[in-house]
XYZ file of C-alpha atoms in Angstrom:
741
model
C 34.533 -77.752 -36.460
C 37.280 -75.180 -35.580
C 38.326 -73.309 -38.665
C 41.465 -71.899 -37.160
C 40.175 -68.307 -37.535
C 41.994 -65.957 -35.100
C 40.103 -64.334 -32.259
C 38.590 -61.119 -33.667
C 39.558 -58.197 -31.512
C 40.518 -58.705 -27.842
C 44.150 -57.906 -28.416
C 43.249 -54.618 -30.250
C 40.792 -53.585 -27.577
C 43.319 -54.206 -24.850
C 46.106 -52.424 -26.662
C 43.982 -49.409 -27.376
C 42.874 -49.233 -23.657
C 46.495 -49.416 -22.514
C 47.772 -46.780 -24.777
C 45.038 -44.372 -23.947
C 45.384 -45.009 -20.321
C 49.047 -44.337 -20.603
C 48.198 -40.993 -22.345
C 50.245 -41.947 -25.523
C 49.406 -41.250 -29.140
C 49.955 -44.002 -31.754
C 53.076 -42.120 -33.006
C 54.506 -41.853 -29.442
C 53.935 -45.639 -28.861
C 55.374 -46.521 -32.236
C 58.474 -44.470 -31.562
C 59.107 -46.070 -28.093
C 58.405 -49.620 -29.406
C 59.773 -49.656 -32.819
C 56.572 -50.857 -34.239
C 55.179 -48.897 -37.125
C 52.207 -46.611 -36.733
C 50.402 -48.468 -39.434
C 50.938 -51.767 -37.664
C 49.678 -50.309 -34.352
C 46.616 -48.914 -36.201
C 45.969 -52.426 -37.725
C 46.232 -54.056 -34.388
C 43.882 -51.580 -32.520
C 41.285 -52.013 -35.288
C 41.373 -55.691 -35.113
C 42.896 -56.327 -38.539
C 46.028 -57.877 -36.884
C 44.806 -59.793 -33.933
C 47.755 -62.074 -32.949
C 51.092 -60.331 -33.194
C 54.249 -62.295 -32.637
C 55.778 -62.572 -29.065
C 58.687 -60.212 -29.769
C 56.262 -57.495 -31.084
C 54.168 -57.887 -27.875
C 57.252 -57.739 -25.621
C 58.297 -54.458 -27.312
C 54.907 -52.968 -26.840
C 54.738 -54.070 -23.234
C 58.130 -52.426 -22.485
C 57.080 -49.079 -24.289
C 53.827 -49.085 -22.325
C 55.652 -49.525 -19.025
C 53.678 -52.717 -18.083
C 54.781 -54.722 -15.029
C 55.225 -58.457 -15.242
C 51.554 -59.335 -14.645
C 50.472 -56.732 -17.380
C 53.007 -57.965 -19.876
C 51.827 -61.480 -19.270
C 48.241 -60.476 -19.824
C 49.049 -58.744 -23.117
C 50.962 -61.766 -24.397
C 48.101 -64.052 -23.364
C 45.491 -61.984 -25.180
C 47.770 -61.910 -28.169
C 48.145 -65.717 -28.144
C 44.319 -66.042 -28.329
C 44.344 -64.336 -31.674
C 47.085 -66.386 -33.336
C 45.878 -69.049 -35.868
C 45.369 -72.595 -34.424
C 45.385 -75.887 -36.286
C 41.908 -76.859 -37.335
C 40.372 -79.673 -35.155
C 37.024 -81.239 -34.509
C 34.891 -79.085 -32.277
C 33.737 -80.870 -29.109
C 30.219 -81.013 -28.169
C 29.034 -78.312 -25.589
C 28.566 -80.101 -22.348
C 25.014 -79.695 -20.813
C 24.750 -77.384 -17.772
C 25.080 -80.274 -15.346
C 28.422 -81.092 -16.925
C 29.854 -77.679 -16.632
C 33.082 -77.774 -14.678
C 33.053 -76.634 -11.126
C 34.601 -73.216 -10.397
C 37.254 -74.943 -8.533
C 38.305 -77.022 -11.483
C 39.681 -73.988 -13.211
C 43.017 -72.928 -11.691
C 44.307 -69.280 -11.932
C 41.508 -66.718 -11.692
C 41.132 -64.838 -14.923
C 42.023 -60.965 -14.931
C 41.130 -59.080 -18.090
C 41.258 -55.644 -16.414
C 43.408 -53.039 -18.127
C 46.103 -51.699 -15.770
C 45.148 -49.156 -13.180
C 44.997 -45.522 -14.525
C 48.081 -43.431 -13.733
C 47.710 -40.087 -12.064
C 44.265 -40.863 -10.590
C 43.258 -38.466 -7.897
C 40.278 -37.643 -5.696
C 36.744 -38.937 -6.399
C 36.362 -40.111 -2.786
C 32.590 -39.535 -2.964
C 32.131 -41.402 -6.221
C 34.288 -44.317 -5.216
C 32.190 -44.609 -1.912
C 28.982 -44.475 -4.041
C 30.316 -47.185 -6.424
C 31.078 -49.414 -3.288
C 27.559 -48.860 -1.954
C 26.026 -49.562 -5.331
C 27.889 -52.835 -5.886
C 26.726 -54.198 -2.466
C 24.057 -56.845 -1.959
C 23.061 -59.657 -4.221
C 23.976 -59.642 -7.972
C 24.188 -55.898 -8.305
C 24.387 -54.051 -11.575
C 25.967 -50.643 -11.190
C 25.612 -48.050 -13.945
C 28.368 -45.402 -13.934
C 27.434 -42.478 -16.110
C 28.683 -39.062 -17.049
C 29.663 -36.905 -20.046
C 32.523 -37.758 -22.506
C 35.929 -37.230 -20.900
C 34.809 -37.030 -17.277
C 36.756 -40.109 -16.273
C 34.155 -42.879 -15.909
C 36.569 -45.615 -17.035
C 39.437 -44.292 -14.823
C 37.099 -44.336 -11.929
C 35.945 -47.876 -12.313
C 39.413 -49.281 -13.076
C 40.887 -47.537 -9.977
C 37.991 -48.943 -7.927
C 38.273 -52.418 -9.359
C 42.077 -52.721 -8.825
C 41.730 -51.567 -5.296
C 39.074 -54.094 -4.656
C 40.119 -56.999 -6.813
C 40.807 -59.195 -3.746
C 37.068 -59.258 -3.307
C 36.603 -61.166 -6.477
C 38.589 -64.386 -6.097
C 37.156 -65.998 -9.205
C 38.319 -63.274 -11.399
C 37.693 -59.964 -13.111
C 36.326 -59.645 -16.653
C 36.600 -56.583 -18.750
C 35.196 -55.545 -22.186
C 35.233 -52.270 -24.042
C 31.946 -52.247 -25.798
C 33.182 -49.214 -27.832
C 29.575 -47.745 -27.989
C 31.152 -44.201 -28.579
C 34.169 -44.966 -30.738
C 34.853 -44.665 -34.484
C 36.416 -48.208 -34.584
C 33.096 -49.974 -34.508
C 31.544 -51.963 -31.719
C 32.697 -55.582 -30.994
C 30.310 -58.294 -31.926
C 28.393 -59.864 -28.983
C 29.912 -63.205 -29.842
C 33.436 -61.658 -29.802
C 33.072 -60.491 -26.177
C 31.333 -63.644 -24.998
C 34.067 -65.830 -26.522
C 36.775 -63.792 -24.740
C 34.933 -64.146 -21.444
C 34.451 -67.877 -21.790
C 38.037 -68.537 -22.790
C 39.260 -66.488 -19.822
C 36.893 -68.576 -17.597
C 38.600 -71.841 -18.911
C 36.200 -73.065 -21.448
C 38.162 -74.715 -24.258
C 37.899 -72.964 -27.599
C 36.258 -75.855 -29.266
C 33.370 -75.908 -26.705
C 32.140 -72.465 -27.158
C 28.790 -72.472 -29.004
C 28.484 -70.905 -32.305
C 25.384 -68.864 -31.509
C 25.432 -65.845 -29.291
C 22.377 -67.078 -27.355
C 24.254 -70.428 -26.589
C 27.446 -68.648 -25.600
C 25.456 -66.173 -23.313
C 23.732 -69.154 -21.612
C 27.065 -71.034 -21.126
C 28.577 -67.724 -19.722
C 25.787 -67.414 -17.190
C 26.216 -71.068 -16.323
C 29.892 -70.546 -15.652
C 29.283 -67.372 -13.737
C 26.434 -68.791 -11.572
C 28.460 -69.904 -8.496
C 31.529 -67.692 -8.985
C 32.417 -64.354 -7.309
C 33.185 -62.392 -10.426
C 33.543 -58.696 -11.310
C 32.336 -57.922 -14.921
C 33.153 -54.429 -16.254
C 31.314 -53.492 -19.497
C 32.883 -50.247 -20.559
C 31.533 -47.601 -22.908
C 28.040 -49.144 -23.428
C 25.932 -47.472 -26.051
C 22.580 -48.641 -24.852
C 20.857 -51.208 -22.505
C 20.465 -53.815 -25.414
C 24.175 -53.965 -25.845
C 24.634 -54.867 -22.082
C 21.805 -57.279 -21.182
C 23.273 -60.431 -23.049
C 26.557 -59.960 -21.178
C 25.119 -59.726 -17.665
C 26.333 -62.853 -15.697
C 23.425 -63.186 -13.391
C 25.223 -65.053 -10.586
C 24.173 -64.172 -7.076
C 27.868 -63.360 -6.197
C 28.651 -61.608 -9.443
C 29.102 -57.778 -9.670
C 28.587 -55.987 -12.916
C 29.724 -52.423 -13.486
C 28.676 -50.704 -16.680
C 29.946 -47.308 -17.890
C 28.224 -45.129 -20.512
C 27.796 -41.582 -21.535
C 24.061 -42.340 -21.707
C 21.860 -42.782 -18.670
C 20.510 -46.189 -19.882
C 17.072 -45.976 -18.187
C 16.118 -49.288 -19.609
C 18.790 -51.115 -17.616
C 17.507 -49.450 -14.447
C 14.045 -50.620 -15.307
C 14.678 -54.175 -16.390
C 17.714 -55.051 -14.162
C 17.497 -52.590 -11.244
C 20.775 -51.036 -12.227
C 21.999 -48.655 -9.573
C 23.229 -45.318 -11.144
C 26.387 -43.523 -9.970
C 26.898 -40.218 -11.622
C 30.385 -38.874 -12.369
C 30.645 -35.133 -12.694
C 33.554 -32.805 -13.470
C 36.378 -32.264 -10.924
C 36.477 -29.500 -8.401
C 39.138 -26.927 -9.086
C 41.257 -28.444 -6.226
C 41.158 -31.929 -7.642
C 41.781 -30.722 -11.191
C 44.874 -28.937 -9.971
C 46.020 -32.214 -8.306
C 45.509 -34.148 -11.504
C 47.810 -31.617 -13.186
C 50.350 -32.200 -10.471
C 50.230 -35.889 -10.898
C 51.192 -35.524 -14.540
C 53.484 -32.590 -14.529
C 54.933 -33.050 -11.063
C 54.064 -31.193 -7.882
C 57.171 -28.737 -8.193
C 55.961 -27.357 -11.534
C 52.417 -26.897 -10.507
C 53.161 -25.540 -7.069
C 55.356 -22.918 -8.756
C 52.385 -21.459 -10.316
C 49.315 -22.166 -8.056
C 47.038 -19.402 -9.553
C 47.751 -20.391 -13.111
C 47.230 -24.153 -12.368
C 43.784 -23.321 -10.837
C 42.947 -21.120 -13.871
C 43.956 -24.026 -16.068
C 41.627 -26.326 -14.136
C 38.747 -23.831 -14.478
C 39.345 -23.381 -18.294
C 39.231 -27.117 -18.738
C 35.964 -27.082 -16.901
C 37.188 -29.787 -14.500
C 36.965 -32.311 -17.230
C 39.773 -34.964 -16.740
C 40.190 -35.530 -20.465
C 40.702 -31.830 -21.158
C 43.131 -31.682 -18.162
C 45.144 -34.607 -19.321
C 45.406 -33.087 -22.800
C 46.494 -29.691 -21.394
C 49.090 -31.531 -19.222
C 50.285 -33.512 -22.153
C 50.913 -30.331 -24.131
C 52.793 -28.828 -21.181
C 54.816 -32.070 -20.650
C 56.023 -31.822 -24.296
C 57.099 -28.233 -23.758
C 58.861 -28.093 -20.403
C 59.930 -24.444 -20.918
C 56.372 -23.364 -21.338
C 54.760 -21.967 -18.194
C 51.260 -22.766 -16.830
C 50.300 -19.187 -17.161
C 51.162 -19.166 -20.849
C 48.945 -22.270 -21.377
C 46.171 -20.580 -19.506
C 46.423 -17.431 -21.505
C 46.207 -19.607 -24.746
C 43.159 -21.431 -23.427
C 41.416 -18.193 -22.485
C 40.827 -17.493 -26.211
C 37.444 -19.261 -26.636
C 38.075 -19.467 -30.377
C 41.209 -21.676 -29.832
C 40.323 -23.585 -26.730
C 38.780 -26.696 -28.192
C 41.715 -26.999 -30.655
C 44.226 -26.794 -27.891
C 42.461 -29.527 -26.026
C 42.734 -32.041 -28.831
C 45.688 -34.348 -29.449
C 45.702 -36.248 -32.774
C 42.402 -38.257 -32.545
C 41.965 -37.713 -28.832
C 40.454 -34.828 -27.002
C 37.368 -33.059 -26.054
C 36.204 -32.215 -29.581
C 36.755 -35.716 -30.788
C 34.893 -37.250 -27.873
C 32.011 -34.981 -28.238
C 31.708 -35.485 -32.028
C 31.304 -39.302 -31.462
C 28.589 -38.811 -28.810
C 26.720 -36.340 -31.243
C 26.994 -38.906 -34.085
C 24.900 -41.419 -31.976
C 21.876 -39.054 -31.939
C 18.997 -38.601 -34.340
C 19.369 -35.733 -36.810
C 16.720 -33.513 -35.223
C 18.346 -33.981 -31.833
C 21.775 -33.168 -33.154
C 20.232 -30.065 -34.859
C 18.829 -28.971 -31.460
C 22.231 -29.345 -29.963
C 23.787 -27.226 -32.704
C 21.280 -24.471 -32.198
C 21.920 -24.354 -28.407
C 25.457 -23.116 -29.312
C 23.840 -19.849 -30.550
C 22.170 -19.190 -27.231
C 23.625 -16.094 -25.492
C 22.922 -17.174 -22.016
C 23.713 -20.069 -19.689
C 20.275 -21.721 -19.375
C 17.302 -22.547 -21.558
C 13.765 -23.646 -21.111
C 11.712 -25.404 -23.714
C 10.531 -22.168 -25.192
C 14.000 -20.626 -25.795
C 15.248 -24.042 -27.151
C 12.171 -24.028 -29.551
C 12.873 -20.628 -30.780
C 16.593 -21.518 -31.407
C 15.780 -24.535 -33.383
C 12.630 -23.008 -35.041
C 10.402 -25.758 -33.759
C 7.545 -26.406 -31.168
C 8.234 -26.358 -27.438
C 7.117 -29.990 -27.033
C 9.593 -31.113 -29.698
C 12.436 -28.997 -28.183
C 11.727 -30.473 -24.707
C 11.896 -33.992 -26.052
C 15.263 -33.176 -27.719
C 16.619 -31.631 -24.570
C 15.774 -34.672 -22.635
C 17.574 -36.854 -25.303
C 20.607 -34.557 -24.976
C 20.419 -34.822 -21.136
C 20.387 -38.672 -21.435
C 23.653 -38.331 -23.436
C 25.117 -35.960 -20.859
C 25.284 -33.144 -23.514
C 23.056 -30.866 -21.393
C 22.288 -31.018 -17.738
C 18.809 -30.190 -16.203
C 19.778 -27.727 -13.470
C 16.240 -27.214 -12.277
C 12.796 -28.468 -13.432
C 12.399 -27.297 -17.020
C 15.867 -25.521 -17.188
C 18.899 -26.995 -18.882
C 22.516 -25.836 -19.017
C 25.729 -26.892 -20.967
C 29.281 -27.439 -19.697
C 31.438 -24.614 -21.045
C 33.512 -26.922 -23.416
C 30.346 -28.549 -24.709
C 28.918 -25.091 -25.406
C 32.088 -24.127 -27.364
C 31.740 -27.406 -29.393
C 28.067 -26.490 -30.098
C 29.099 -23.266 -31.424
C 31.438 -24.840 -33.947
C 28.518 -26.770 -35.501
C 26.187 -25.632 -38.133
C 23.001 -24.250 -36.548
C 21.474 -22.679 -39.706
C 20.591 -19.034 -40.238
C 18.767 -16.585 -37.808
C 19.077 -18.703 -34.572
C 20.199 -15.580 -32.534
C 17.423 -13.391 -33.928
C 14.826 -16.037 -33.257
C 15.879 -16.502 -29.603
C 16.180 -12.656 -29.082
C 12.607 -12.195 -30.458
C 11.467 -15.086 -28.135
C 12.837 -13.108 -25.203
C 11.072 -9.958 -26.381
C 7.810 -11.625 -26.894
C 7.955 -13.472 -23.584
C 9.036 -10.376 -21.673
C 6.017 -8.346 -23.166
C 3.782 -11.134 -21.856
C 5.298 -10.878 -18.448
C 4.950 -7.140 -18.426
C 1.213 -7.591 -19.264
C 0.749 -9.993 -16.431
C 2.959 -8.057 -13.792
C 1.542 -4.522 -14.718
C -1.784 -5.077 -16.315
C -3.212 -2.027 -18.117
C 0.131 -0.425 -18.840
C 0.960 0.743 -22.246
C 2.947 -1.251 -24.764
C 6.619 -0.420 -24.396
C 7.240 -0.255 -28.099
C 6.132 -1.623 -31.510
C 7.792 -4.777 -32.591
C 10.652 -4.460 -35.202
C 9.707 -4.887 -38.766
C 11.826 -8.151 -39.171
C 10.476 -9.662 -35.939
C 10.436 -13.457 -36.018
C 7.505 -14.569 -33.855
C 8.163 -17.877 -31.872
C 5.832 -20.781 -32.368
C 4.536 -20.410 -28.968
C 5.010 -17.854 -26.030
C 4.965 -18.761 -22.354
C 1.727 -17.826 -20.685
C 1.704 -16.044 -17.184
C -1.306 -16.647 -15.089
C -0.693 -13.917 -12.557
C 1.879 -11.410 -11.392
C 3.946 -13.893 -9.130
C 4.521 -16.188 -12.208
C 5.768 -13.152 -14.169
C 8.074 -11.999 -11.362
C 9.452 -15.530 -10.952
C 10.229 -15.489 -14.648
C 12.090 -12.154 -14.413
C 14.005 -13.392 -11.495
C 15.030 -16.682 -13.094
C 15.937 -15.115 -16.505
C 17.596 -11.862 -15.476
C 21.133 -12.947 -16.023
C 20.245 -14.540 -19.420
C 18.241 -11.480 -20.397
C 21.312 -9.307 -19.729
C 23.529 -11.711 -21.744
C 20.950 -11.523 -24.568
C 21.348 -7.745 -24.585
C 25.041 -8.039 -24.841
C 24.788 -10.611 -27.712
C 22.331 -8.475 -29.567
C 24.540 -5.378 -29.167
C 27.656 -7.306 -30.237
C 25.821 -8.611 -33.387
C 24.658 -5.003 -34.283
C 21.020 -5.835 -33.879
C 20.291 -2.423 -32.530
C 16.512 -2.596 -32.719
C 16.443 -5.754 -30.574
C 19.071 -4.456 -28.099
C 17.078 -1.436 -26.822
C 13.734 -3.227 -26.921
C 15.089 -6.001 -24.799
C 16.347 -3.493 -22.202
C 13.049 -1.708 -22.118
C 11.269 -4.948 -21.425
C 13.198 -5.144 -18.158
C 11.449 -1.994 -16.876
C 9.275 -3.768 -14.188
C 12.386 -5.431 -12.905
C 14.174 -2.029 -12.858
C 11.369 -0.517 -10.933
C 11.238 -3.348 -8.393
C 15.093 -3.335 -7.926
C 15.996 0.253 -8.922
C 19.299 0.311 -6.988
C 20.705 -2.845 -8.719
C 23.085 -1.041 -10.954
C 21.176 -0.614 -14.101
C 22.941 2.389 -15.717
C 25.518 0.452 -18.032
C 22.724 -1.705 -19.430
C 20.697 1.372 -20.160
C 23.565 3.240 -21.622
C 23.927 0.348 -24.072
C 20.181 0.620 -24.980
C 20.651 4.316 -25.490
C 23.496 3.703 -27.842
C 21.500 1.157 -29.726
C 18.381 3.212 -29.964
C 20.460 6.071 -31.526
C 22.212 3.651 -33.881
C 18.683 2.459 -34.781
C 17.558 5.971 -35.490
C 14.434 5.403 -33.451
C 13.422 8.604 -31.621
C 10.554 7.018 -29.722
C 12.938 4.270 -28.332
C 15.507 6.873 -27.512
C 13.162 8.967 -25.555
C 11.813 6.027 -23.565
C 15.276 4.860 -22.788
C 16.349 8.299 -21.630
C 13.381 8.536 -19.381
C 14.167 5.323 -17.685
C 17.893 6.138 -17.435
C 17.155 9.471 -15.991
C 14.920 8.132 -13.291
C 17.561 5.420 -12.309
C 20.209 8.234 -12.188
C 18.028 10.116 -9.781
C 17.524 7.027 -7.491
C 21.382 6.804 -7.470
C 21.780 10.539 -6.546
C 23.274 11.563 -9.792
C 20.769 14.410 -10.405
C 22.870 16.555 -12.743
C 23.330 13.649 -15.211
C 19.689 12.822 -14.808
C 18.599 16.333 -15.724
C 20.660 16.241 -18.986
C 19.034 12.956 -20.108
C 15.607 14.030 -19.094
C 15.827 17.386 -20.848
C 16.926 15.492 -24.087
C 13.918 13.084 -23.627
C 11.441 15.827 -23.247
C 12.751 17.640 -26.350
C 12.634 14.439 -28.397
C 9.042 13.742 -27.381
C 7.787 17.258 -27.913
C 9.535 17.500 -31.211
C 7.852 14.259 -32.307
C 4.412 15.380 -31.027
C 4.308 12.308 -28.770
C 2.239 13.506 -25.899
C 2.556 10.270 -23.971
C 6.286 10.298 -24.065
C 6.498 13.950 -23.247
C 4.275 13.312 -20.191
C 6.563 10.568 -19.175
C 9.534 12.893 -19.424
C 7.774 15.518 -17.459
C 7.016 13.021 -14.634
C 10.552 11.861 -14.306
C 11.962 15.434 -14.599
C 9.721 16.382 -11.793
C 11.318 13.608 -9.699
C 14.756 15.305 -10.288
C 13.394 18.703 -9.429
C 11.937 17.350 -6.209
C 15.293 15.795 -5.424
C 16.802 19.257 -5.742
C 14.236 20.684 -3.261
C 11.952 22.508 -5.902
C 8.662 20.741 -5.025
C 6.430 23.457 -6.380
C 8.130 23.125 -9.836
C 7.962 19.393 -9.533
C 4.154 19.579 -8.898
C 3.638 21.963 -11.870
C 5.460 19.597 -14.225
C 3.150 16.669 -12.923
C 0.098 18.819 -13.420
C 1.080 19.404 -17.119
C 1.752 15.672 -17.505
C -1.773 14.958 -16.194
C -3.083 17.300 -18.949
C -1.091 15.754 -21.712
C -2.095 12.161 -20.714
C -5.809 13.056 -20.530
C -5.552 14.732 -23.920
C -4.067 11.627 -25.290
C -6.586 9.412 -23.525
C -3.932 7.467 -21.771
C -5.413 6.530 -18.391
C -2.318 4.616 -17.244
C 0.055 7.606 -17.680
C -2.632 10.013 -16.196
C -2.676 7.858 -12.987
C 1.170 7.590 -12.916
C 1.260 11.386 -13.233
C -1.340 11.813 -10.397
C 0.673 9.375 -8.227
C 3.913 11.603 -8.543
C 1.792 14.713 -8.100
C 0.377 13.342 -4.825
C 3.870 12.470 -3.712
C 5.326 15.873 -4.348
C 2.319 17.543 -2.536
C 2.820 15.185 0.503
C 6.464 16.077 0.573
C 5.538 19.729 0.692
C 3.301 19.069 3.615
C 0.187 19.822 1.645
C -1.590 16.906 3.180
C -5.129 17.656 2.135
C -4.300 18.138 -1.488
C -2.041 15.058 -1.349
C -4.918 12.980 0.109
C -7.347 14.173 -2.522
C -5.071 13.529 -5.380
C -4.079 10.028 -4.211
C -7.774 9.174 -3.451
C -8.878 10.281 -7.034
C -6.133 8.213 -8.580
C -7.017 5.165 -6.702
C -10.764 5.667 -7.399
C -10.708 5.947 -11.145
C -8.181 3.166 -11.610
C -8.510 0.958 -8.421
C -7.272 -2.503 -9.275
C -7.290 -4.236 -5.884
C -5.590 -7.579 -5.913
C -3.150 -6.727 -8.778
C -0.675 -5.032 -6.322
C 1.091 -3.047 -9.024
C 3.783 -0.581 -8.077
C 1.828 2.692 -8.721
C -1.060 1.420 -6.519
C 1.275 0.561 -3.617
C 2.884 4.015 -3.938
C -0.571 5.776 -3.964
C -1.561 3.762 -0.872
C 1.725 5.030 0.949
C 0.913 8.729 -0.020
C -2.597 8.282 1.180
C -1.511 6.736 4.518
C 1.142 9.520 5.072
C -1.349 12.197 4.319
C -3.929 10.847 6.680
C -1.293 10.828 9.425
C -0.356 14.348 8.552
C -3.991 15.257 8.964
C -4.199 13.590 12.376
C -6.223 10.548 11.271
C -3.756 8.114 12.678
C -5.703 4.880 12.824
C -6.786 5.195 9.152
C -3.295 6.296 8.150
C -1.632 3.284 9.792
C -4.251 1.015 8.054
C -3.352 2.423 4.504
C 0.381 2.123 5.179
C -0.009 -1.404 6.441
C -2.027 -2.419 3.411
C 0.681 -0.864 1.124
C 3.474 -2.783 3.017
C 1.425 -6.119 2.804
C 0.913 -5.672 -1.014
C 4.450 -4.768 -1.545
C 5.609 -7.893 0.509
C 3.367 -10.209 -1.360
C 4.423 -8.951 -4.782
C 8.217 -9.023 -4.188
C 8.429 -5.129 -4.281
C 10.947 -5.071 -1.386
C 11.902 -1.374 -1.918
C 8.220 -0.399 -1.426
C 7.949 -2.657 1.650
C 10.874 -1.069 3.218
C 9.503 2.451 2.630
C 6.027 1.749 3.908
C 7.210 -0.146 6.992
C 9.776 2.606 7.596
C 7.076 5.224 7.844
C 5.020 2.989 10.053
C 7.841 2.510 12.523
C 7.957 6.378 12.983
C 4.570 6.249 14.496
C 4.662 2.814 16.079
C 7.184 0.750 18.151
C 5.364 -2.573 17.492
C 7.818 -5.535 17.537
C 5.956 -7.141 14.602
C 6.423 -4.167 12.376
C 10.185 -4.125 13.304
C 10.591 -7.785 12.427
C 8.779 -7.276 9.070
C 11.046 -4.225 8.263
C 14.108 -6.022 9.100
C 13.129 -9.089 6.937
C 12.253 -6.798 3.922
C 15.546 -4.903 4.369
C 17.496 -8.152 4.403
C 15.736 -9.398 1.282
C 16.412 -6.018 -0.446
C 20.147 -6.062 0.473
C 20.948 -9.703 -0.040
C 19.167 -10.521 -3.262
C 21.198 -11.646 -6.267
């Protein structure tokens, strides 16, 4: 029996969709229509489901609806108005379901087409491909505010002629704060639109779903299920007819729907700067945007290409016609204010992300919050685990959950990144204490493991700080190439970690992080390391750590020598030597003497350079440090070779290789010793053996990624051989050296 209860939310859903598509706040629509804000709120939340005709007409006019849109709004309102109670008819069996042709006037529940839509040609084409063939289910996914609904509605309105039996639409509100519509509510609206009398709609959701599938079976329908939370919310609403097309939008990837219903995913990403600029022009007018093209592009970049952010920025500019795009861009450049400026009332980036986050389990939300404290742009499971103070496996599971919700993106296997605006939102959440310290200590521990794999047998760079927070697990490196690959992948984030540590006044971690980069500095010495080393020097001095200061001065002096800044290098190296001698640190003093000798050699004083290295050999032997002893002998051999003392150079290089010969490890000192030995043999007239040693040095350098060493060894070989293969290898190594990031 029909109780006369109004329909429970179709009008509110439609009104909310029309208002947000028009870019109007509740206050703005209330002012334009003469309807109170409170009344609008009640309507959109489903508390007032069937407003009177004059109210609907005022709303339609304020929303700028055309005749068809106004008629649709009035029809939906009429469904929610109370009806007189009457006896409910018995639902006809499937065989008695009226034929599609018996229902005149194809239903159209689509909200109006979005205004200011631009671009998305690739996504529109992908959507058309995904909805081809028989009974397709298309899944349009992307982050909050990326424009999934606008894309689908634009596509649907352009192609509505292909659905002669009607277009159905339901906002499932899976990511809203107004609550999801009941399944029965959506099915009732669909069945009424398809011409089923109100009294013949089954009371159970299962019965209504079965009747919906029966009605859809032989019709060519488009069914749009917008803002789905999960696969379970969607399945009862799938029409199933061979000629029906279903398009689902969601912030989640909904893998279950792909598995059970062969849903075809279409990913929607942020807009390119050019399309973002055009979107601004559609809202603000081309004249205003073209007057400030650079500022418009900067605005698009600061909004991260997110259509929701761009529309909010445009709305603010539209309200202030005297405000330039450049002024708005300057405001948004302040990261502390950006998210606030991209919110309007209850609409905006922050509000959308907050709702997405609320859908996640607490431990996943906690992982998200901790990612906001990451100083770099990418995380792996180890860095994420350190940030959240958990195990790598747990962190990886959370990262995958966040990727499903489009809060992070897996940019490469095992590496995740965040959109800039999402990162700012994460920073505004509570991550708990010490997240930054934990991730910095993770990088220190991992880099030390990489040093051990890349340069086995070398001394420890430094003792760990007293307040070191060890990670739950440290990545293991099976060999040198694995360590080199990690350094290459993490270089930018390690540099950003140094900057974050320095900004936070974590001086002990700052200089230690820089020193862990020394293998990379050696391999790529001409990559502009001086500013980073100067930051480390400032931090070591602020930390009052003389050992750290001496080590940083040594590396800085050596890099300055390689850059040809000898006078500056001598100043730093003299200070390093004095610090080490004053502290009685023989190993640090030997290090300083070795690098000082390089500077002396650069000034042409090869004998003094050799004497310094001989003293370094004595200090290292006295301290029992075989690694520094071999390093000192390597430099001593080099200075003797440069002085033309071939026999002494050969003997020194041979001795160093013999007492610490680690074939297969291809470390830098070994490669340089092989080079000296090869040059000495050439100088002594033993050409075949000399070429063999230089070729071995070059091959080990090439295989280990030490491009500078490869260029040097191959360059010497080309002076004694015109072999085309050598020239090709030299050119390739030089290209890698000069074009690397």
